[in-house]
């Protein structure tokens, strides 16, 4: 394969993987902006979305093969229902774990989400055992070939769905009063409360929204990779790295971070070794934190110099 | 319209307000003056529901509201323009204003937006700009306008003059009088006692969590203690340090204390 087509191939794969990271990162950012919490159960929303969609659309043995789920719904309906169910799970997480801890420090709340992650993982293990699950591709047909690089139809679905979600989120935050109220809450919670914006309701909304985005991300990658009860862990971690790359509070940053991380990973895996694929994300994370810290230190110094110290 | 009786508010173990009694009648501008840390902001936060008092009662239109959440109190018709303006910096001026009317479900919001633009023409010019890019004075106007968008019966302003040039302060005070003339009752909290008392009908002086003096704006301006402590005439001195203890008064034997509303032995003697 010529280098050109090889690079193009890495780019295609990178953008596809990166889209998923971007969606997970968006979930992190939405909750973090409104509540200050880093929700480490974010990847589990993706896992749950995928597994619920599988259960609804194909014959799936569940609960240690005691029951067989035989809904056999058409795929689009299954997907919509799955997103709704996972949104509901997001709300349940908020009411059961976050709301009762009202007044606790942010660190405690973050630790609660880590607990929620293990709870989701455990429940998923009980429900679906340790089997890997897949979904059929959304549209049949051969892959596209561009300059010797292969782009599957499912890759296009992933990129397309990400783009649609981004557009929908943009419209929601820029054009609707509810979206603006959510942003107001993120900018200044006290002032938002004084406007009669219910901060608790906004926090609930952020959890529901993040759960829905996460579920969609999980569903759309499941045809190209397998999903199991423990897939949430690595999705959370990668999405977290992507969110940090983007600064943790900007939706655009999260998307750019996700795409960059996806591209770094595939290029790194391609040129160095696929064994290092996962290490790359964390090397990137360390590099960013290191640079930020040293920049922060230098800024601090120059501020001291400005005031003549 | 608004009545506080025997309010005490705590931050954990620390008492920030002590037996505060205060009344605002419909159509009035009431000034609350006091130094930094006297408890002025705490008082407003107690009224608007951000803090809840340990004891005492807040009555609004004869209804107790002390244990309502802040979100609910706005809907009753109390609008709080917080200190340091707190505009939504990343949102446009018109979005800031529309969020001020967030809880309203009626159709007149657009109409009110136009009315507010009429009152603050500068905001109309800047309606597409992000709130954070406005100057200090413009941000203060935005904060007041945003507060008015909820159609409050009572508007509470927390230090609207802080950090502004004298000319802008005068403009803000003119706006406050204007709003009052249009039917909004105003509770004005200020460190700038001179500006506040010039526009107010009545006033209260708050010191270390207690109301130490109350009266009409004229009376307060003429009061020797107020003049010395807040209007820059003579040296600073405290108005009173007498404390209410359980079942009695602990008066300080300090000759600098001339008047005190707390202590019956040194009631303000009207000249």
Coordinates of C-alpha atoms in Angstrom, one line a residue:
Chain A
X1 CA 0.0 0.0 0.0
X2 CA 1.3 3.4 -0.9
X3 CA 2.1 5.7 2.0
X4 CA -0.5 8.2 0.8
X5 CA -3.3 5.7 0.9
X6 CA -2.0 4.3 4.2
X7 CA -2.1 7.8 5.8
X8 CA -5.6 8.3 4.4
X9 CA -6.6 4.9 5.8
X10 CA -5.3 6.0 9.2
X11 CA -7.2 9.2 8.9
X12 CA -10.5 7.5 8.1
X13 CA -10.1 5.0 11.0
X14 CA -8.9 7.7 13.3
X15 CA -11.8 10.0 12.6
X16 CA -14.3 7.2 13.1
X17 CA -12.8 6.1 16.4
X18 CA -12.3 9.7 17.3
X19 CA -16.0 10.5 16.7
X20 CA -16.9 8.0 19.4
X21 CA -14.3 9.5 21.8
X22 CA -15.8 12.9 20.9
X23 CA -19.3 11.8 21.8
X24 CA -18.2 10.4 25.1
X25 CA -16.1 13.5 25.8
X26 CA -19.2 15.6 25.1
X27 CA -21.1 13.7 27.7
X28 CA -18.3 14.5 30.2
X29 CA -18.4 18.2 29.3
X30 CA -22.1 18.6 29.5
X31 CA -22.3 17.2 33.0
X32 CA -19.1 18.8 34.1
X33 CA -20.2 22.3 33.0
X34 CA -23.5 22.2 34.7
X35 CA -22.6 20.4 37.9
X36 CA -18.8 20.4 38.2
X37 CA -18.9 16.6 38.4
X38 CA -16.7 14.3 36.2
X39 CA -19.0 11.4 35.5
X40 CA -16.9 8.3 35.2
X41 CA -20.0 6.2 34.4
X42 CA -20.1 8.0 31.1
X43 CA -18.7 5.1 29.1
X44 CA -21.2 2.8 30.8
X45 CA -24.0 4.8 29.2
X46 CA -22.5 3.7 25.8
X47 CA -22.2 0.1 26.9
X48 CA -25.8 0.1 28.2
X49 CA -27.0 1.8 25.1
X50 CA -25.4 -0.9 22.9
X51 CA -26.5 -3.9 25.0
X52 CA -30.1 -2.7 25.4
X53 CA -30.3 -2.1 21.7
X54 CA -28.9 -5.6 21.0
X55 CA -31.4 -7.1 23.5
X56 CA -34.4 -5.3 21.9
X57 CA -33.5 -6.2 18.3
X58 CA -32.1 -9.7 18.4
X59 CA -32.8 -12.9 20.3
X60 CA -30.6 -12.5 23.4
X61 CA -30.3 -14.9 26.3
X62 CA -30.2 -12.8 29.5
X63 CA -29.8 -13.2 33.3
X64 CA -27.5 -16.2 33.1
X65 CA -29.5 -17.6 30.2
X66 CA -32.5 -18.0 32.4
X67 CA -34.6 -15.8 30.1
X68 CA -34.4 -15.2 26.5
X69 CA -35.3 -11.7 25.3
X70 CA -37.2 -12.2 22.1
X71 CA -38.6 -8.7 21.2
X72 CA -37.1 -8.8 17.7
X73 CA -37.9 -5.1 17.1
X74 CA -36.8 -3.5 13.9
X75 CA -33.4 -1.9 14.3
X76 CA -34.4 1.8 14.2
X77 CA -37.2 1.3 16.8
X78 CA -34.8 -0.7 19.0
X79 CA -32.2 2.1 18.8
X80 CA -34.7 4.8 19.7
X81 CA -36.1 2.8 22.6
X82 CA -32.6 2.0 23.8
X83 CA -31.6 5.7 23.8
X84 CA -34.8 6.5 25.8
X85 CA -34.1 3.7 28.3
X86 CA -30.5 4.8 28.9
X87 CA -31.7 8.4 29.3
X88 CA -34.0 7.1 32.0
X89 CA -31.1 5.3 33.6
X90 CA -29.2 8.6 33.5
X91 CA -32.1 10.2 35.4
X92 CA -32.2 7.3 37.9
X93 CA -28.4 7.7 38.5
X94 CA -29.0 11.3 39.3
X95 CA -31.9 10.7 41.6
X96 CA -30.4 7.7 43.3
X97 CA -26.8 8.7 43.7
X98 CA -26.2 12.4 43.0
X99 CA -29.2 14.1 44.4
X100 CA -29.2 12.5 47.8
X101 CA -25.5 13.5 48.2
X102 CA -26.5 17.2 47.8
X103 CA -24.0 19.4 49.6
X104 CA -21.2 16.9 49.4
X105 CA -17.9 18.1 47.9
X106 CA -17.3 17.6 44.2
X107 CA -14.6 15.0 44.9
X108 CA -17.1 12.9 46.8
X109 CA -19.6 13.2 43.9
X110 CA -16.9 12.1 41.5
X111 CA -16.1 9.1 43.6
X112 CA -19.8 8.3 43.7
X113 CA -19.8 8.2 39.8
X114 CA -16.8 5.8 40.0
X115 CA -19.0 3.7 42.3
X116 CA -21.9 4.0 39.8
X117 CA -19.5 2.8 37.0
X118 CA -18.8 -0.4 39.0
X119 CA -22.5 -0.8 39.8
X120 CA -23.4 -0.5 36.1
X121 CA -20.7 -2.9 35.1
X122 CA -21.8 -5.4 37.7
X123 CA -25.4 -5.2 36.8
X124 CA -24.5 -5.6 33.1
X125 CA -22.5 -8.7 34.0
X126 CA -25.5 -10.2 35.8
X127 CA -27.8 -9.3 32.9
X128 CA -25.7 -10.1 29.9
X129 CA -22.9 -12.3 31.2
X130 CA -19.4 -11.9 29.9
X131 CA -20.3 -12.5 26.2
X132 CA -19.4 -10.0 23.5
X133 CA -22.4 -8.7 21.5
X134 CA -22.6 -7.1 18.1
X135 CA -25.3 -5.4 16.0
X136 CA -25.8 -5.8 12.3
X137 CA -24.5 -2.9 10.2
X138 CA -27.0 -0.2 9.6
X139 CA -26.9 -0.4 5.8
X140 CA -25.6 -3.2 3.7
X141 CA -23.3 -2.8 0.8
X142 CA -19.6 -2.9 0.0
X143 CA -17.1 -0.4 1.5
X144 CA -16.1 2.7 -0.4
X145 CA -12.6 2.9 -1.8
X146 CA -10.9 6.3 -1.9
X147 CA -7.3 6.5 -3.2
X148 CA -6.7 3.0 -2.0
X149 CA -8.1 3.6 1.5
X150 CA -11.2 1.7 2.7
X151 CA -14.1 3.5 4.3
X152 CA -16.9 1.2 5.4
X153 CA -20.5 2.2 5.4
X154 CA -20.7 1.9 9.1
X155 CA -17.7 4.3 9.4
X156 CA -19.9 6.8 7.5
X157 CA -22.7 6.1 9.9
X158 CA -20.5 6.8 12.9
X159 CA -19.2 10.1 11.4
X160 CA -22.7 11.1 10.2
X161 CA -24.4 10.4 13.5
X162 CA -21.7 12.3 15.4
X163 CA -22.2 15.2 13.1
X164 CA -26.0 15.2 13.5
X165 CA -25.6 15.0 17.3
X166 CA -23.2 17.9 17.3
X167 CA -25.6 20.0 15.1
X168 CA -28.5 19.1 17.3
X169 CA -26.6 20.1 20.5
X170 CA -25.5 23.3 18.8
X171 CA -29.0 24.2 18.0
X172 CA -30.2 23.2 21.5
X173 CA -27.6 25.4 23.2
X174 CA -27.8 28.3 20.9
X175 CA -31.4 28.5 19.9
X176 CA -33.6 27.2 22.7
X177 CA -34.3 28.9 26.0
X178 CA -33.8 25.6 27.9
X179 CA -30.4 25.2 26.3
X180 CA -29.5 28.8 27.2
X181 CA -30.7 28.2 30.8
X182 CA -28.4 25.2 30.9
X183 CA -25.5 27.4 29.8
X184 CA -26.4 30.1 32.2
X185 CA -26.3 27.5 35.0
X186 CA -22.8 26.5 33.8
X187 CA -21.6 30.1 33.7
X188 CA -22.9 31.3 37.0
X189 CA -25.1 29.0 39.1
X190 CA -26.0 31.6 41.7
X191 CA -27.2 34.1 39.1
X192 CA -29.1 31.4 37.3
X193 CA -30.9 30.5 40.5
X194 CA -31.8 34.2 41.0
X195 CA -33.4 34.1 37.6
X196 CA -35.7 31.3 38.8
X197 CA -33.7 28.6 36.9
X198 CA -33.9 25.4 39.0
X199 CA -30.3 24.3 39.2
X200 CA -31.3 20.8 40.3
X201 CA -33.5 20.4 37.3
X202 CA -30.7 21.5 35.1
X203 CA -28.3 19.0 36.7
X204 CA -30.9 16.3 36.0
X205 CA -31.2 17.4 32.4
X206 CA -27.4 17.3 32.0
X207 CA -27.4 13.7 33.2
X208 CA -30.2 12.7 30.9
X209 CA -28.6 14.5 27.9
X210 CA -25.2 12.9 28.6
X211 CA -26.8 9.5 28.9
X212 CA -28.6 9.8 25.6
X213 CA -25.4 11.0 23.8
X214 CA -23.4 8.1 25.4
X215 CA -26.1 5.6 24.4
X216 CA -26.0 6.8 20.8
X217 CA -22.2 6.5 20.7
X218 CA -22.3 3.0 22.0
X219 CA -25.0 1.9 19.6
X220 CA -23.4 3.3 16.5
X221 CA -20.0 1.6 17.1
X222 CA -21.3 -1.8 18.1
X223 CA -21.7 -3.1 14.5
X224 CA -17.9 -2.5 13.9
X225 CA -16.6 -3.6 17.3
X226 CA -18.0 -5.9 19.9
X227 CA -19.5 -4.6 23.1
X228 CA -19.4 -6.4 26.5
X229 CA -20.3 -5.6 30.1
X230 CA -16.8 -4.1 30.7
X231 CA -16.5 -1.9 27.6
X232 CA -17.5 1.1 29.5
X233 CA -14.2 1.4 31.3
X234 CA -12.0 2.0 28.3
X235 CA -14.7 4.2 26.7
X236 CA -14.8 6.4 29.8
X237 CA -11.1 6.7 30.0
X238 CA -10.6 7.6 26.4
X239 CA -13.5 10.0 26.5
X240 CA -12.0 11.5 29.6
X241 CA -8.6 12.0 27.9
X242 CA -10.4 13.6 24.9
X243 CA -12.4 15.9 27.2
X244 CA -9.2 17.0 29.0
X245 CA -7.5 17.6 25.7
X246 CA -10.4 20.0 24.9
X247 CA -10.1 21.8 28.2
X248 CA -13.0 19.9 30.0
X249 CA -15.5 22.8 29.6
X250 CA -15.8 23.4 25.9
X251 CA -18.0 21.3 23.6
X252 CA -15.9 22.3 20.6
X253 CA -12.8 21.4 22.5
X254 CA -14.2 18.0 23.4
X255 CA -14.9 17.2 19.7
X256 CA -11.5 18.4 18.5
X257 CA -9.9 16.5 21.4
X258 CA -11.8 13.3 20.5
X259 CA -10.9 13.4 16.8
X260 CA -7.3 14.2 17.5
X261 CA -7.0 11.4 20.0
X262 CA -8.6 9.0 17.5
X263 CA -6.1 10.0 14.8
X264 CA -3.1 9.9 17.2
X265 CA -4.1 6.4 18.2
X266 CA -4.5 4.9 14.7
X267 CA -1.4 6.6 13.4
X268 CA 0.6 5.5 16.4
X269 CA -0.8 2.0 16.2
X270 CA 0.0 1.9 12.5
X271 CA 3.5 3.3 12.6
X272 CA 4.8 2.0 15.9
X273 CA 2.8 -1.0 17.1
X274 CA -0.8 -1.7 17.7
X275 CA 0.2 -2.9 21.1
X276 CA 0.8 0.8 22.1
X277 CA -2.6 1.9 20.9
X278 CA -4.1 2.4 24.4
X279 CA -0.8 3.7 25.8
X280 CA -0.9 6.6 23.4
X281 CA -4.1 8.1 24.9
X282 CA -2.4 8.3 28.3
X283 CA 0.9 9.5 27.0
X284 CA -1.1 12.3 25.3
X285 CA -2.9 13.0 28.6
X286 CA 0.4 13.2 30.5
X287 CA 1.9 15.4 27.9
X288 CA -1.0 17.8 28.1
X289 CA -1.1 17.9 31.8
X290 CA 2.7 18.5 31.9
X291 CA 2.5 21.3 29.4
X292 CA -0.4 23.0 31.1
X293 CA 1.3 22.8 34.4
X294 CA 4.5 24.3 33.2
X295 CA 2.6 27.0 31.3
X296 CA 0.6 27.6 34.4
X297 CA 3.8 27.9 36.5
X298 CA 5.3 30.3 33.9
X299 CA 2.1 32.4 33.9
X300 CA 2.2 32.5 37.7
X301 CA 5.8 33.7 37.5
X302 CA 5.1 36.5 35.1
X303 CA 2.2 37.6 37.2
X304 CA 4.6 37.9 40.1
X305 CA 6.9 39.9 37.9
X306 CA 4.1 42.2 36.9
X307 CA 3.4 43.2 40.4
X308 CA 7.1 43.7 41.0
X309 CA 7.9 40.7 43.2
Chain B
X1 CA -44.8 44.6 51.4
X2 CA -41.7 43.1 52.8
X3 CA -41.2 42.6 56.5
X4 CA -38.3 40.9 58.3
X5 CA -38.8 40.1 62.0
X6 CA -36.1 39.0 64.3
X7 CA -34.0 37.4 61.5
X8 CA -30.7 35.8 62.5
X9 CA -28.6 34.1 59.8
X10 CA -25.5 31.9 60.4
X11 CA -22.6 30.7 58.3
X12 CA -22.0 27.5 60.1
X13 CA -21.2 28.6 63.6
X14 CA -20.6 32.2 62.6
X15 CA -23.5 34.6 63.1
X16 CA -23.8 37.0 60.2
X17 CA -27.1 38.6 61.1
X18 CA -28.5 39.2 64.5
X19 CA -32.2 40.0 65.3
X20 CA -32.7 42.0 62.2
X21 CA -36.0 43.8 61.8
X22 CA -36.7 45.6 58.6
X23 CA -39.7 46.8 56.7
X24 CA -40.3 47.9 53.1
X25 CA -43.5 49.6 52.2
X26 CA -45.0 49.5 48.6
X27 CA -43.6 52.2 46.4
X28 CA -40.7 53.1 48.6
X29 CA -37.0 53.2 47.9
X30 CA -35.3 51.8 51.1
X31 CA -31.6 52.1 51.5
X32 CA -29.6 49.7 53.5
X33 CA -26.2 51.1 54.3
X34 CA -23.2 49.7 56.1
X35 CA -19.5 49.0 55.8
X36 CA -17.9 46.0 54.2
X37 CA -18.7 42.8 56.1
X38 CA -21.6 44.3 57.9
X39 CA -24.0 41.7 56.6
X40 CA -25.7 43.6 53.8
X41 CA -25.4 40.9 51.2
X42 CA -26.2 38.2 53.7
X43 CA -29.4 40.1 54.4
X44 CA -30.4 40.1 50.7
X45 CA -29.4 36.5 50.3
X46 CA -31.6 35.6 53.3
X47 CA -34.6 37.4 51.7
X48 CA -34.2 35.9 48.3
X49 CA -33.8 32.4 49.5
X50 CA -30.1 31.7 48.8
X51 CA -29.6 31.5 52.6
X52 CA -32.2 30.5 55.1
X53 CA -32.4 32.2 58.5
X54 CA -31.8 30.3 61.7
X55 CA -34.8 32.0 63.2
X56 CA -37.2 34.8 62.5
X57 CA -39.6 35.4 59.7
X58 CA -39.6 37.0 56.3
X59 CA -43.0 38.1 55.2
X60 CA -43.7 39.1 51.6
X61 CA -47.2 40.4 51.0
X62 CA -48.0 39.0 54.4
X63 CA -46.9 35.5 53.4
X64 CA -44.0 33.8 55.1
X65 CA -41.3 33.0 52.6
X66 CA -38.2 32.2 54.7
X67 CA -38.1 28.6 53.7
X68 CA -38.8 28.9 50.1
X69 CA -36.0 28.0 47.6
X70 CA -34.5 30.9 45.6
X71 CA -36.1 29.7 42.4
X72 CA -39.5 29.9 43.9
X73 CA -39.0 33.3 45.5
X74 CA -38.3 35.0 42.1
X75 CA -41.7 33.8 41.0
X76 CA -43.4 35.5 43.9
X77 CA -42.1 38.8 42.6
X78 CA -38.8 39.5 44.4
X79 CA -35.9 40.1 42.0
X80 CA -32.4 40.2 43.4
X81 CA -29.7 41.9 41.3
X82 CA -26.6 40.4 42.9
X83 CA -23.4 42.2 43.8
X84 CA -20.6 42.3 41.2
X85 CA -23.4 42.2 38.6
X86 CA -23.0 38.4 37.7
X87 CA -24.1 38.7 34.1
X88 CA -23.8 35.6 32.0
X89 CA -20.6 36.5 30.3
X90 CA -20.7 34.0 27.5
X91 CA -24.3 34.8 26.5
X92 CA -25.5 37.7 24.4
X93 CA -27.2 40.7 26.0
X94 CA -30.6 39.8 24.8
X95 CA -30.2 36.2 26.0
X96 CA -29.2 37.5 29.4
X97 CA -32.4 39.6 29.4
X98 CA -34.6 36.7 28.2
X99 CA -33.2 34.5 30.9
X100 CA -34.3 37.1 33.4
X101 CA -37.8 36.2 32.3
X102 CA -37.0 32.5 32.3
X103 CA -39.7 31.4 34.7
X104 CA -42.4 33.5 33.1
X105 CA -44.9 31.6 31.0
X106 CA -46.8 34.6 29.6
X107 CA -46.6 36.0 26.2
X108 CA -45.6 39.5 27.1
X109 CA -41.9 38.8 27.4
X110 CA -41.0 40.3 24.0
X111 CA -43.0 43.4 24.9
X112 CA -41.1 43.7 28.2
X113 CA -37.8 43.3 26.3
X114 CA -38.7 46.3 24.1
X115 CA -39.7 48.2 27.2
X116 CA -36.4 47.4 28.8
X117 CA -34.5 48.5 25.7
X118 CA -36.4 51.8 25.8
X119 CA -35.2 52.3 29.4
X120 CA -31.6 51.3 28.5
X121 CA -31.0 52.3 24.9
X122 CA -27.3 51.2 25.2
X123 CA -28.4 47.6 25.8
X124 CA -30.4 47.7 22.6
X125 CA -27.3 48.8 20.7
X126 CA -25.3 46.0 22.2
X127 CA -28.0 43.2 22.2
X128 CA -26.0 40.8 20.1
X129 CA -22.8 41.3 22.1
X130 CA -21.7 38.8 24.7
X131 CA -22.5 40.1 28.2
X132 CA -18.9 39.8 29.3
X133 CA -17.7 42.3 26.7
X134 CA -19.7 45.2 28.1
X135 CA -18.1 47.9 30.3
X136 CA -18.7 47.9 34.1
X137 CA -21.5 50.4 33.9
X138 CA -23.2 48.7 31.0
X139 CA -23.0 45.3 32.8
X140 CA -24.6 46.9 35.8
X141 CA -27.4 48.2 33.6
X142 CA -27.7 44.8 32.1
X143 CA -28.0 43.2 35.5
X144 CA -30.7 45.7 36.6
X145 CA -32.5 45.2 33.3
X146 CA -32.3 41.4 33.6
X147 CA -33.7 41.8 37.1
X148 CA -36.6 43.8 35.8
X149 CA -37.4 41.2 33.1
X150 CA -39.1 39.0 35.8
X151 CA -41.6 41.8 36.4
X152 CA -40.8 42.1 40.1
X153 CA -42.9 43.8 42.7
X154 CA -39.7 44.3 44.8
X155 CA -36.3 44.8 43.2
X156 CA -33.3 44.3 45.5
X157 CA -30.0 45.8 44.3
X158 CA -26.8 44.8 45.9
X159 CA -24.2 47.6 45.6
X160 CA -25.0 48.8 42.1
X161 CA -22.5 51.6 42.3
X162 CA -19.5 49.6 43.2
X163 CA -16.5 50.1 41.0
X164 CA -18.2 52.7 38.7
X165 CA -17.2 56.2 37.9
X166 CA -19.2 59.0 39.7
X167 CA -21.0 60.0 36.5
X168 CA -22.2 56.4 35.9
X169 CA -23.2 56.1 39.6
X170 CA -25.4 59.1 39.1
X171 CA -26.9 57.5 36.0
X172 CA -27.6 54.3 37.8
X173 CA -29.3 56.2 40.7
X174 CA -31.4 58.1 38.2
X175 CA -32.5 54.8 36.8
X176 CA -33.4 53.5 40.2
X177 CA -35.6 56.5 40.9
X178 CA -37.1 56.1 37.5
X179 CA -37.9 52.4 38.1
X180 CA -39.5 53.3 41.4
X181 CA -41.7 55.9 39.7
X182 CA -42.9 53.3 37.3
X183 CA -44.2 51.2 40.2
X184 CA -41.4 48.9 41.4
X185 CA -40.5 49.0 45.1
X186 CA -36.8 49.1 45.7
X187 CA -34.5 47.8 48.4
X188 CA -31.1 49.3 47.7
X189 CA -28.0 48.0 49.4
X190 CA -25.0 50.4 49.3
X191 CA -21.6 51.2 50.7
X192 CA -21.9 54.5 49.0
X193 CA -24.2 55.9 51.6
X194 CA -24.3 59.4 50.1
X195 CA -25.6 58.2 46.8
X196 CA -28.0 55.8 48.3
X197 CA -29.5 58.3 50.9
X198 CA -30.0 60.9 48.2
X199 CA -32.5 58.7 46.3
X200 CA -34.0 56.8 49.2
X201 CA -37.1 57.5 51.1
X202 CA -36.0 55.6 54.2
X203 CA -32.9 53.9 55.3
X204 CA -31.4 51.4 57.7
X205 CA -27.8 51.2 59.0
X206 CA -26.3 47.8 59.4
X207 CA -23.3 47.2 61.5
X208 CA -21.7 43.8 62.3
X209 CA -25.0 42.0 61.6
X210 CA -27.3 44.3 63.5
X211 CA -29.5 47.2 62.5
X212 CA -28.2 50.1 64.5
X213 CA -30.1 52.9 63.1
X214 CA -33.2 53.5 61.1
X215 CA -35.1 56.5 59.8
X216 CA -36.0 58.6 56.9
X217 CA -33.2 59.3 54.5
X218 CA -33.2 63.0 55.7
X219 CA -32.9 62.0 59.3
X220 CA -30.1 59.6 58.5
X221 CA -28.2 62.2 56.5
X222 CA -28.5 64.6 59.4
X223 CA -27.5 62.1 62.0
X224 CA -24.1 62.9 63.4
X225 CA -23.0 59.3 63.7
X226 CA -23.9 58.5 60.1
X227 CA -22.2 61.6 58.9
X228 CA -19.0 60.7 60.7
X229 CA -19.1 57.0 59.8
X230 CA -20.5 57.0 56.3
X231 CA -20.5 60.4 54.8
X232 CA -16.9 61.2 55.4
X233 CA -17.4 64.0 57.9
X234 CA -15.0 63.6 60.7
X235 CA -13.4 60.4 61.9
X236 CA -14.9 56.9 61.6
X237 CA -16.7 55.7 64.6
X238 CA -19.1 53.0 65.3
X239 CA -22.7 53.9 65.9
X240 CA -23.3 51.4 68.6
X241 CA -22.0 48.3 70.0
X242 CA -24.7 47.4 72.5
X243 CA -25.7 43.8 72.2
X244 CA -28.9 42.0 72.8
X245 CA -28.2 39.2 75.2
X246 CA -30.8 36.6 76.3
X247 CA -33.3 38.6 78.3
X248 CA -31.6 41.9 78.4
X249 CA -29.1 44.4 77.0
X250 CA -25.4 44.5 77.4
X251 CA -24.6 48.1 76.9
X252 CA -21.1 49.3 76.4
X253 CA -19.9 52.1 78.5
X254 CA -18.3 53.9 75.6
X255 CA -18.7 57.7 75.4
X256 CA -18.3 57.6 71.6
X257 CA -21.7 55.9 71.3
X258 CA -24.4 58.5 71.2
X259 CA -27.3 56.8 69.6
X260 CA -28.4 53.2 69.5
X261 CA -31.7 51.6 68.3
X262 CA -31.0 48.4 70.1
X263 CA -30.5 49.7 73.6
X264 CA -33.3 51.4 75.4
X265 CA -31.0 53.6 77.5
X266 CA -29.5 55.3 74.5
X267 CA -32.5 55.6 72.2
X268 CA -32.0 58.0 69.4
X269 CA -33.0 61.4 70.8
X270 CA -34.5 63.5 68.1
X271 CA -33.3 67.0 68.2

